[in-house]
C-alpha positions as protocol buffer text, in pm:
chain_id: "A"
residue {
  index: 1
  type: MET
  ca { x: -4658 y: -108 z: 22561 }
}
residue {
  index: 2
  type: SER
  ca { x: -4886 y: -174 z: 22889 }
}
residue {
  index: 3
  type: GLY
  ca { x: -4954 y: 181 z: 23062 }
}
residue {
  index: 4
  type: GLN
  ca { x: -4882 y: 390 z: 22767 }
}
residue {
  index: 5
  type: HIS
  ca { x: -5222 y: 465 z: 22662 }
}
residue {
  index: 6
  type: LYS
  ca { x: -5513 y: 608 z: 22814 }
}
residue {
  index: 7
  type: GLY
  ca { x: -5818 y: 385 z: 22807 }
}
residue {
  index: 8
  type: GLU
  ca { x: -5852 y: 19 z: 22706 }
}
residue {
  index: 9
  type: LEU
  ca { x: -5765 y: -144 z: 22376 }
}
residue {
  index: 10
  type: VAL
  ca { x: -6103 y: -230 z: 22245 }
}
residue {
  index: 11
  type: CYS
  ca { x: -6045 y: -338 z: 21878 }
}
residue {
  index: 12
  type: SER
  ca { x: -5858 y: -282 z: 21567 }
}
residue {
  index: 13
  type: ALA
  ca { x: -5919 y: -21 z: 21332 }
}
residue {
  index: 14
  type: SER
  ca { x: -5924 y: -239 z: 21080 }
}
residue {
  index: 15
  type: ASP
  ca { x: -6204 y: -455 z: 21250 }
}
residue {
  index: 16
  type: ILE
  ca { x: -6486 y: -154 z: 21171 }
}
residue {
  index: 17
  type: GLN
  ca { x: -6571 y: -40 z: 20831 }
}
residue {
  index: 18
  type: VAL
  ca { x: -6642 y: 299 z: 20678 }
}
residue {
  index: 19
  type: LYS
  ca { x: -7036 y: 358 z: 20815 }
}
residue {
  index: 20
  type: GLN
  ca { x: -7005 y: 62 z: 21070 }
}
residue {
  index: 21
  type: ALA
  ca { x: -7050 y: 17 z: 21425 }
}
residue {
  index: 22
  type: LEU
  ca { x: -6924 y: -202 z: 21682 }
}
residue {
  index: 23
  type: ARG
  ca { x: -7084 y: -271 z: 22008 }
}
residue {
  index: 24
  type: ILE
  ca { x: -6786 y: -313 z: 22308 }
}
residue {
  index: 25
  type: LEU
  ca { x: -6796 y: -326 z: 22686 }
}
residue {
  index: 26
  type: VAL
  ca { x: -6538 y: -117 z: 22847 }
}
residue {
  index: 27
  type: ASP
  ca { x: -6521 y: -209 z: 23205 }
}
residue {
  index: 28
  type: GLY
  ca { x: -6850 y: -339 z: 23164 }
}
residue {
  index: 29
  type: TYR
  ca { x: -6995 y: -45 z: 22983 }
}
residue {
  index: 30
  type: PRO
  ca { x: -7176 y: -60 z: 22649 }
}
residue {
  index: 31
  type: VAL
  ca { x: -7002 y: 154 z: 22411 }
}
residue {
  index: 32
  type: ALA
  ca { x: -7028 y: 176 z: 22022 }
}
residue {
  index: 33
  type: VAL
  ca { x: -6692 y: 243 z: 21865 }
}
residue {
  index: 34
  type: VAL
  ca { x: -6776 y: 392 z: 21519 }
}
residue {
  index: 35
  type: ARG
  ca { x: -6637 y: 480 z: 21191 }
}
residue {
  index: 36
  type: ASP
  ca { x: -6806 y: 750 z: 21019 }
}
residue {
  index: 37
  type: SER
  ca { x: -6851 y: 815 z: 20659 }
}
residue {
  index: 38
  type: MET
  ca { x: -6529 y: 988 z: 20635 }
}
residue {
  index: 39
  type: GLY
  ca { x: -6377 y: 713 z: 20801 }
}
residue {
  index: 40
  type: ASP
  ca { x: -6304 y: 862 z: 21135 }
}
residue {
  index: 41
  type: ILE
  ca { x: -6362 y: 657 z: 21450 }
}
residue {
  index: 42
  type: HIS
  ca { x: -6545 y: 750 z: 21748 }
}
residue {
  index: 43
  type: ALA
  ca { x: -6691 y: 630 z: 22069 }
}
residue {
  index: 44
  type: ILE
  ca { x: -6986 y: 700 z: 22230 }
}
residue {
  index: 45
  type: GLY
  ca { x: -7268 y: 543 z: 22516 }
}
residue {
  index: 46
  type: ASP
  ca { x: -7418 y: 252 z: 22319 }
}
residue {
  index: 47
  type: THR
  ca { x: -7746 y: 311 z: 22470 }
}
residue {
  index: 48
  type: CYS
  ca { x: -8022 y: 599 z: 22299 }
}
residue {
  index: 49
  type: SER
  ca { x: -8086 y: 819 z: 22562 }
}
residue {
  index: 50
  type: HIS
  ca { x: -8440 y: 784 z: 22470 }
}
residue {
  index: 51
  type: ALA
  ca { x: -8501 y: 422 z: 22511 }
}
residue {
  index: 52
  type: ASP
  ca { x: -8279 y: 116 z: 22601 }
}
residue {
  index: 53
  type: ILE
  ca { x: -8207 y: 23 z: 22245 }
}
residue {
  index: 54
  type: SER
  ca { x: -7835 y: -21 z: 22119 }
}
residue {
  index: 55
  type: LEU
  ca { x: -7728 y: 258 z: 21899 }
}
residue {
  index: 56
  type: SER
  ca { x: -7469 y: 17 z: 21729 }
}
residue {
  index: 57
  type: GLU
  ca { x: -7720 y: -158 z: 21547 }
}
residue {
  index: 58
  type: GLY
  ca { x: -7846 y: 161 z: 21394 }
}
residue {
  index: 59
  type: ASP
  ca { x: -7720 y: 325 z: 21081 }
}
residue {
  index: 60
  type: VAL
  ca { x: -7458 y: 535 z: 21022 }
}
residue {
  index: 61
  type: GLU
  ca { x: -7470 y: 836 z: 20769 }
}
residue {
  index: 62
  type: GLY
  ca { x: -7195 y: 1135 z: 20760 }
}
residue {
  index: 63
  type: CYS
  ca { x: -7100 y: 1199 z: 21128 }
}
residue {
  index: 64
  type: ALA
  ca { x: -7460 y: 1070 z: 21265 }
}
residue {
  index: 65
  type: ILE
  ca { x: -7568 y: 725 z: 21400 }
}
residue {
  index: 66
  type: GLU
  ca { x: -7963 y: 666 z: 21413 }
}
residue {
  index: 67
  type: CYS
  ca { x: -8116 y: 459 z: 21668 }
}
residue {
  index: 68
  type: TRP
  ca { x: -8339 y: 186 z: 21469 }
}
residue {
  index: 69
  type: GLY
  ca { x: -8611 y: 190 z: 21769 }
}
residue {
  index: 70
  type: HIS
  ca { x: -8761 y: 534 z: 21720 }
}
residue {
  index: 71
  type: GLY
  ca { x: -8552 y: 717 z: 21451 }
}
residue {
  index: 72
  type: SER
  ca { x: -8348 y: 968 z: 21678 }
}
residue {
  index: 73
  type: LYS
  ca { x: -7996 y: 1044 z: 21527 }
}
residue {
  index: 74
  type: PHE
  ca { x: -7701 y: 1149 z: 21721 }
}
residue {
  index: 75
  type: ASP
  ca { x: -7383 y: 1359 z: 21627 }
}
residue {
  index: 76
  type: LEU
  ca { x: -7086 y: 1151 z: 21667 }
}
residue {
  index: 77
  type: ARG
  ca { x: -6849 y: 1397 z: 21774 }
}
residue {
  index: 78
  type: SER
  ca { x: -7084 y: 1595 z: 22029 }
}
residue {
  index: 79
  type: GLY
  ca { x: -7317 y: 1324 z: 22132 }
}
residue {
  index: 80
  type: GLN
  ca { x: -7617 y: 1584 z: 22088 }
}
residue {
  index: 81
  type: PRO
  ca { x: -7958 y: 1435 z: 21921 }
}
residue {
  index: 82
  type: LEU
  ca { x: -7993 y: 1568 z: 21586 }
}
residue {
  index: 83
  type: GLN
  ca { x: -8356 y: 1436 z: 21564 }
}
residue {
  index: 84
  type: LEU
  ca { x: -8647 y: 1368 z: 21798 }
}
residue {
  index: 85
  type: PRO
  ca { x: -8769 y: 1179 z: 22010 }
}
residue {
  index: 86
  type: ALA
  ca { x: -8436 y: 1205 z: 22202 }
}
residue {
  index: 87
  type: TYR
  ca { x: -8356 y: 1508 z: 22412 }
}
residue {
  index: 88
  type: ASP
  ca { x: -8067 y: 1410 z: 22604 }
}
residue {
  index: 89
  type: PRO
  ca { x: -7710 y: 1382 z: 22488 }
}
residue {
  index: 90
  type: VAL
  ca { x: -7532 y: 1036 z: 22466 }
}
residue {
  index: 91
  type: PRO
  ca { x: -7167 y: 1044 z: 22626 }
}
residue {
  index: 92
  type: VAL
  ca { x: -6899 y: 1094 z: 22397 }
}
residue {
  index: 93
  type: PHE
  ca { x: -6573 y: 916 z: 22507 }
}
residue {
  index: 94
  type: ALA
  ca { x: -6192 y: 995 z: 22438 }
}
residue {
  index: 95
  type: VAL
  ca { x: -6052 y: 756 z: 22166 }
}
residue {
  index: 96
  type: GLU
  ca { x: -5698 y: 696 z: 22092 }
}
residue {
  index: 97
  type: LEU
  ca { x: -5540 y: 519 z: 21796 }
}
residue {
  index: 98
  type: ASP
  ca { x: -5202 y: 377 z: 21794 }
}
residue {
  index: 99
  type: GLY
  ca { x: -5151 y: 215 z: 21462 }
}
residue {
  index: 100
  type: ASP
  ca { x: -5424 y: -23 z: 21421 }
}
residue {
  index: 101
  type: ASP
  ca { x: -5511 y: -44 z: 21777 }
}
residue {
  index: 102
  type: VAL
  ca { x: -5813 y: 168 z: 21908 }
}
residue {
  index: 103
  type: TYR
  ca { x: -5828 y: 275 z: 22274 }
}
residue {
  index: 104
  type: VAL
  ca { x: -6121 y: 375 z: 22434 }
}
residue {
  index: 105
  type: ASP
  ca { x: -6110 y: 564 z: 22778 }
}
residue {
  index: 106
  type: VAL
  ca { x: -6469 y: 566 z: 22958 }
}
residue {
  index: 107
  type: THR
  ca { x: -6354 y: 798 z: 23228 }
}
residue {
  index: 108
  type: ASN
  ca { x: -6278 y: 1068 z: 22981 }
}
residue {
  index: 109
  type: VAL
  ca { x: -6645 y: 1176 z: 22884 }
}
residue {
  index: 110
  type: LEU
  ca { x: -6561 y: 1460 z: 22633 }
}
residue {
  index: 111
  type: ASN
  ca { x: -6918 y: 1599 z: 22616 }
}
residue {
  index: 112
  type: GLY
  ca { x: -7020 y: 1597 z: 22994 }
}
residue {
  index: 113
  type: ALA
  ca { x: -7300 y: 1385 z: 22926 }
}
residue {
  index: 114
  type: ALA
  ca { x: -7425 y: 1137 z: 23191 }
}
residue {
  index: 115
  type: VAL
  ca { x: -7285 y: 797 z: 23196 }
}
residue {
  index: 116
  type: ASN
  ca { x: -7558 y: 579 z: 23323 }
}
residue {
  index: 117
  type: ASN
  ca { x: -7479 y: 271 z: 23532 }
}
residue {
  index: 118
  type: TYR
  ca { x: -7137 y: 302 z: 23532 }
}
C-alpha cells in the first residue's frame, strides 16, 4: 500500500474520540489531529497563532478548538480565528481516511496559511 496515499500515516481514526485532539509530529512539524463534535477528522497546525501554545490541549466544541492559554478559538475547517486574541489563521492540512487509517499531508495546506518553522 505504500505510495498510494498522499501524506503520512499518523494514527487510527479509532484513536481519536469525538471532541478530542491528538498532537502528532509529521516530518517534525506539530499537527493537531482533531475529531469535531460531528465525528469528522481535521488536521491543523498545533501551535496557536497568538502564542506558542499547543492547540491539541484545548477544548473542542462544534467544529472549533479553543486554545487553553488565552481563549482564542479556531475553525477546524478554515483555520480562521473565531475569537481574539488571535488574528492569524492556523494552517489546515489535507486529511485522507483509508478505513481506520488517518493520513495527513503537511505539504498540502488547504487554507494557504503560513506553515511556520517547516
